[in-house]
C-alpha atoms as a printed R data frame, in Angstrom:
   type eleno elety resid chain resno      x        y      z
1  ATOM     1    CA   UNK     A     1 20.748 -115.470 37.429
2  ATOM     2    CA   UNK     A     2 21.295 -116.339 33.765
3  ATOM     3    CA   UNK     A     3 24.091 -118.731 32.924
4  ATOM     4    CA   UNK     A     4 26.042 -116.639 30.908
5  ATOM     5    CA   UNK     A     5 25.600 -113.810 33.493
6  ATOM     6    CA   UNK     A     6 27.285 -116.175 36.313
7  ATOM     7    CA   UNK     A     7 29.811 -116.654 33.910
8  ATOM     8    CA   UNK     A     8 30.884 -112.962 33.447
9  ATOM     9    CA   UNK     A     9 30.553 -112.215 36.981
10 ATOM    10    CA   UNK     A    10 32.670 -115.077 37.997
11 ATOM    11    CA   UNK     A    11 35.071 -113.863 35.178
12 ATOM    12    CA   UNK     A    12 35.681 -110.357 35.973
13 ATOM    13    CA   UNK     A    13 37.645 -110.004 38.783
14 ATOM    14    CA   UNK     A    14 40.225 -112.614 36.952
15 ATOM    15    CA   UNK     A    15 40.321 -110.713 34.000
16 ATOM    16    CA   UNK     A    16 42.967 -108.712 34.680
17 ATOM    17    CA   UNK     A    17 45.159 -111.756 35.625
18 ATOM    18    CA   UNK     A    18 44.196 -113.780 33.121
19 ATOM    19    CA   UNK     A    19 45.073 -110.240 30.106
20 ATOM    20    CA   UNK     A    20 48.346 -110.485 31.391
21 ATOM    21    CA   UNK     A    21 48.763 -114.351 31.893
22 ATOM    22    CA   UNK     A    22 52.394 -114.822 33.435
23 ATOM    23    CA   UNK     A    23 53.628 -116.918 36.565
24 ATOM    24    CA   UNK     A    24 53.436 -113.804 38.583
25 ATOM    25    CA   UNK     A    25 50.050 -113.089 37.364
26 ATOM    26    CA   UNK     A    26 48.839 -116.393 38.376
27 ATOM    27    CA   UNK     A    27 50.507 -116.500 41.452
28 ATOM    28    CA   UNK     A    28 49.169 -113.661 42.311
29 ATOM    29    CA   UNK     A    29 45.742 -114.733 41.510
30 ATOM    30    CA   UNK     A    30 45.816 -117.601 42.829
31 ATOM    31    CA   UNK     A    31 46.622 -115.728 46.594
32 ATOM    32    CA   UNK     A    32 44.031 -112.890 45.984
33 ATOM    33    CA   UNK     A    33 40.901 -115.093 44.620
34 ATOM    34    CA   UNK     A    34 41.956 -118.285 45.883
35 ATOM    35    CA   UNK     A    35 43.221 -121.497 44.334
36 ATOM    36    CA   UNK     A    36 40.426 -123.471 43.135
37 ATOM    37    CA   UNK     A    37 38.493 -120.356 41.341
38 ATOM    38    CA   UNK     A    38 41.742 -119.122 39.497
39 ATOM    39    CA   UNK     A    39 42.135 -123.105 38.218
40 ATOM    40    CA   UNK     A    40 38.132 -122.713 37.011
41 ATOM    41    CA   UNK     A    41 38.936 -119.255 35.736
42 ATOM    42    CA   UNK     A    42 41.637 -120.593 33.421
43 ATOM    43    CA   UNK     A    43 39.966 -123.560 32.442
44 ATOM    44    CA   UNK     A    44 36.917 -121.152 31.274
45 ATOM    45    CA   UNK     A    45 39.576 -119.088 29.655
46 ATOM    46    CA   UNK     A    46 41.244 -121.776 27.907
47 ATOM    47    CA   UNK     A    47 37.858 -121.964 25.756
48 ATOM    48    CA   UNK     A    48 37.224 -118.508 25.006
49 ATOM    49    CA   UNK     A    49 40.561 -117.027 25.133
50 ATOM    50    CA   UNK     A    50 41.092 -118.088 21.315
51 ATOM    51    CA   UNK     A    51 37.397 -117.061 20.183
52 ATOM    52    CA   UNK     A    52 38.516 -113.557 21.945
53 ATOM    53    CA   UNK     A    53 41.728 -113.335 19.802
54 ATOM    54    CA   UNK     A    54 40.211 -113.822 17.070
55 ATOM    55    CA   UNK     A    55 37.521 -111.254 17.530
56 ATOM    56    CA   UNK     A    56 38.495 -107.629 18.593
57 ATOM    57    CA   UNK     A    57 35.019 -106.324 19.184
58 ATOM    58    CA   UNK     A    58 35.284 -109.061 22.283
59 ATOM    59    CA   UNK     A    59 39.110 -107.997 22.758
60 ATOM    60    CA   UNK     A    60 37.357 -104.469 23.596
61 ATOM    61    CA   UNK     A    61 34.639 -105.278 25.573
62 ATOM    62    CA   UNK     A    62 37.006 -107.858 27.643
63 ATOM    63    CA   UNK     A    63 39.595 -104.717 27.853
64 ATOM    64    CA   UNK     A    64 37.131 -102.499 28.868
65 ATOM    65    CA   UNK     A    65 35.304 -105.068 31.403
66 ATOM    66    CA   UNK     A    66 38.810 -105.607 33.073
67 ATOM    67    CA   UNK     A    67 39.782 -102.189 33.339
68 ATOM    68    CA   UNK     A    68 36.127 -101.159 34.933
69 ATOM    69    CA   UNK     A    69 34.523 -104.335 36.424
70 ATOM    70    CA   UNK     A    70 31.999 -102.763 38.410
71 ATOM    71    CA   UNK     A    71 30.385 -100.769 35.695
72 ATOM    72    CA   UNK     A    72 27.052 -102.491 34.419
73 ATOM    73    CA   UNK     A    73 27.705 -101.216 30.872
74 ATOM    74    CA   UNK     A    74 30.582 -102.822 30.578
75 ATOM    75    CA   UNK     A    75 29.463 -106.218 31.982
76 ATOM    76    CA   UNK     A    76 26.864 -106.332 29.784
77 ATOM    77    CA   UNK     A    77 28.846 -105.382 26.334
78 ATOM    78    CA   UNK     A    78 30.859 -108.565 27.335
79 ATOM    79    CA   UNK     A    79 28.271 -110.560 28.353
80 ATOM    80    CA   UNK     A    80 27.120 -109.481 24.176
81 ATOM    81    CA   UNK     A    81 30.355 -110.577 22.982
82 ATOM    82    CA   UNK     A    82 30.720 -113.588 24.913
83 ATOM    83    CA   UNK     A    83 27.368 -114.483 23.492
84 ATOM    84    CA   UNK     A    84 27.761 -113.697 20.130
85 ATOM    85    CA   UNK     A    85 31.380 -115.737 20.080
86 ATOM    86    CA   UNK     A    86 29.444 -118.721 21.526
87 ATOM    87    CA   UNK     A    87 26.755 -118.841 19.214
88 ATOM    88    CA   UNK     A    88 29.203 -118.416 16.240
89 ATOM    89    CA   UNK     A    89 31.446 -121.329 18.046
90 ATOM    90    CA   UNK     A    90 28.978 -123.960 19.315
91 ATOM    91    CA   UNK     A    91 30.814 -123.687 22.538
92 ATOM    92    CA   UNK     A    92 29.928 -124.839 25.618
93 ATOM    93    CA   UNK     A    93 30.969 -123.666 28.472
């Protein structure tokens, strides 16, 4: 599997924690998907969380990703964006 793939499927089921970022949110997360991965999903966050905000075609396609993670369209159009905000970044992650 392609990096960048891994990453978005690693992602996804955070996403909708990670929208709504709060204690509860994260405590939450932290019981559903377990400790360590919520900790790795922020940290991945952390780097393209302001890249995102910055860009609402990715705002979209992470909206849309969160609200229907299982649909292959959707994982995809974010994988784009991701992609795209990387390139235009230099980012690393």
């Amino acid at each position: 599997m392609e990096p960048l793939k891994e990453v978005v499927a690693f992602l996804l089921p955070f996403l909708p924690y990670l929208r709504k970022w709060d204690e509860k949110a994260a405590e939450e997360a932290g019981k559903k998907l377990g400790e360590d991965a919520w900790k790795r999903a922020k940290t991945l966050w952390s780097k393209l969380c302001p890249m995102v905000e910055a860009h609402p075609p990715a705002q979209q396609a992470i909206a849309t990703a969160a609200a229907a993670p299982q649909d292959a369209h959707a994982q995809a159009a974010l994988r784009q964006q991701i992609e795209k905000l990387l390139k235009e970044d230099e980012t690393e992650i």
